[in-house]
Amino acid sequence: MPKMNDRERLADLEARQRKIAEDILEARRALRGKYASIISDLEIERLSEKEFRDILVQAIRVGGGACIAALKPLSVPVRAEQTKRP
């Protein structure tokens, strides 16, 4: 196979870059769709749209682990209250 000149090499690299960008976008859409399907199973109607958006933005900003660590202490009293109800 003959060696590519600089122009051909650049065109090949740009084509690969476009393909990778398309693959990234497709993977991002698939992942977001998967997460959106999880949301449909949750009782999010208890939150306002602003509260829901704020929760997600903050959770994404600080990271999943930090968010869960901050919320775990809150889940114990809430569950205890729910079990006391008739």
Short mmCIF file of C-alpha atoms in Angstrom, two decimals:
data_model
loop_
_atom_site.label_atom_id
_atom_site.label_comp_id
_atom_site.label_asym_id
_atom_site.label_seq_id
_atom_site.Cartn_x
_atom_site.Cartn_y
_atom_site.Cartn_z
CA MET A 1 0.00 0.00 0.00
CA PRO A 2 1.49 3.35 -1.00
CA LYS A 3 2.27 5.84 1.71
CA MET A 4 -0.34 8.61 2.09
CA ASN A 5 0.68 12.17 1.57
CA ASP A 6 -0.10 14.79 4.23
CA ARG A 7 -3.36 15.89 2.61
CA GLU A 8 -4.69 12.32 2.39
CA ARG A 9 -3.59 11.59 5.95
CA LEU A 10 -5.37 14.72 7.20
CA ALA A 11 -8.55 13.78 5.30
CA ASP A 12 -8.40 10.27 6.79
CA LEU A 13 -7.91 11.60 10.32
CA GLU A 14 -10.78 14.07 9.91
CA ALA A 15 -13.06 11.28 8.68
CA ARG A 16 -12.13 9.16 11.68
CA GLN A 17 -12.73 12.13 13.98
CA ARG A 18 -16.23 12.62 12.54
CA LYS A 19 -16.98 8.91 12.94
CA ILE A 20 -15.82 8.93 16.57
CA ALA A 21 -17.89 12.05 17.29
CA GLU A 22 -20.96 10.30 15.81
CA ASP A 23 -20.26 7.19 17.89
CA ILE A 24 -19.94 9.29 21.05
CA LEU A 25 -23.21 11.08 20.33
CA GLU A 26 -24.99 7.78 19.68
CA ALA A 27 -23.64 6.25 22.90
CA ARG A 28 -24.63 9.37 24.87
CA ARG A 29 -28.17 9.24 23.47
CA ALA A 30 -28.48 5.53 24.28
CA LEU A 31 -27.30 6.07 27.84
CA ARG A 32 -29.61 9.02 28.37
CA GLY A 33 -32.51 6.97 26.98
CA LYS A 34 -31.70 4.18 29.41
CA TYR A 35 -31.70 6.63 32.32
CA ALA A 36 -34.93 8.21 31.09
CA SER A 37 -36.62 4.81 31.18
CA ILE A 38 -35.55 4.45 34.82
CA ILE A 39 -37.23 7.78 35.62
CA SER A 40 -40.55 6.52 34.26
CA ASP A 41 -40.66 3.96 37.08
CA LEU A 42 -40.16 6.55 39.85
CA GLU A 43 -42.79 8.67 41.59
CA ILE A 44 -41.29 11.94 40.43
CA GLU A 45 -44.68 13.67 40.25
CA ARG A 46 -44.21 14.48 43.94
CA LEU A 47 -41.56 17.00 42.89
CA SER A 48 -42.01 20.20 40.98
CA GLU A 49 -40.19 20.41 37.68
CA LYS A 50 -37.75 22.92 39.20
CA GLU A 51 -37.05 20.67 42.21
CA PHE A 52 -36.50 17.68 39.96
CA ARG A 53 -34.13 19.59 37.68
CA ASP A 54 -32.24 21.06 40.65
CA ILE A 55 -31.81 17.63 42.24
CA LEU A 56 -30.45 16.14 39.03
CA VAL A 57 -28.14 19.08 38.32
CA GLN A 58 -26.68 18.98 41.83
CA ALA A 59 -26.31 15.18 41.79
CA ILE A 60 -24.49 15.34 38.47
CA ARG A 61 -22.35 18.26 39.64
CA VAL A 62 -21.08 16.60 42.85
CA GLY A 63 -21.07 13.06 41.50
CA GLY A 64 -23.18 10.02 42.27
CA GLY A 65 -21.15 8.73 45.21
CA ALA A 66 -21.11 12.05 47.05
CA CYS A 67 -24.81 12.56 46.41
CA ILE A 68 -25.75 9.13 47.78
CA ALA A 69 -23.47 9.59 50.79
CA ALA A 70 -25.22 12.89 51.57
CA LEU A 71 -28.71 11.40 51.18
CA LYS A 72 -28.23 8.09 53.05
CA PRO A 73 -28.55 9.63 56.53
CA LEU A 74 -31.86 11.17 55.47
CA SER A 75 -33.40 7.88 54.32
CA VAL A 76 -33.46 6.20 57.76
CA PRO A 77 -35.89 8.60 59.54
CA VAL A 78 -38.17 8.79 56.49
CA ARG A 79 -38.56 5.01 56.35
CA ALA A 80 -39.22 4.85 60.09
CA GLU A 81 -42.03 7.39 59.72
CA GLN A 82 -43.60 5.44 56.87
CA THR A 83 -43.67 2.20 58.87
CA LYS A 84 -45.43 3.90 61.83
CA ARG A 85 -48.38 4.94 59.70
CA PRO A 86 -51.43 2.62 59.76
#
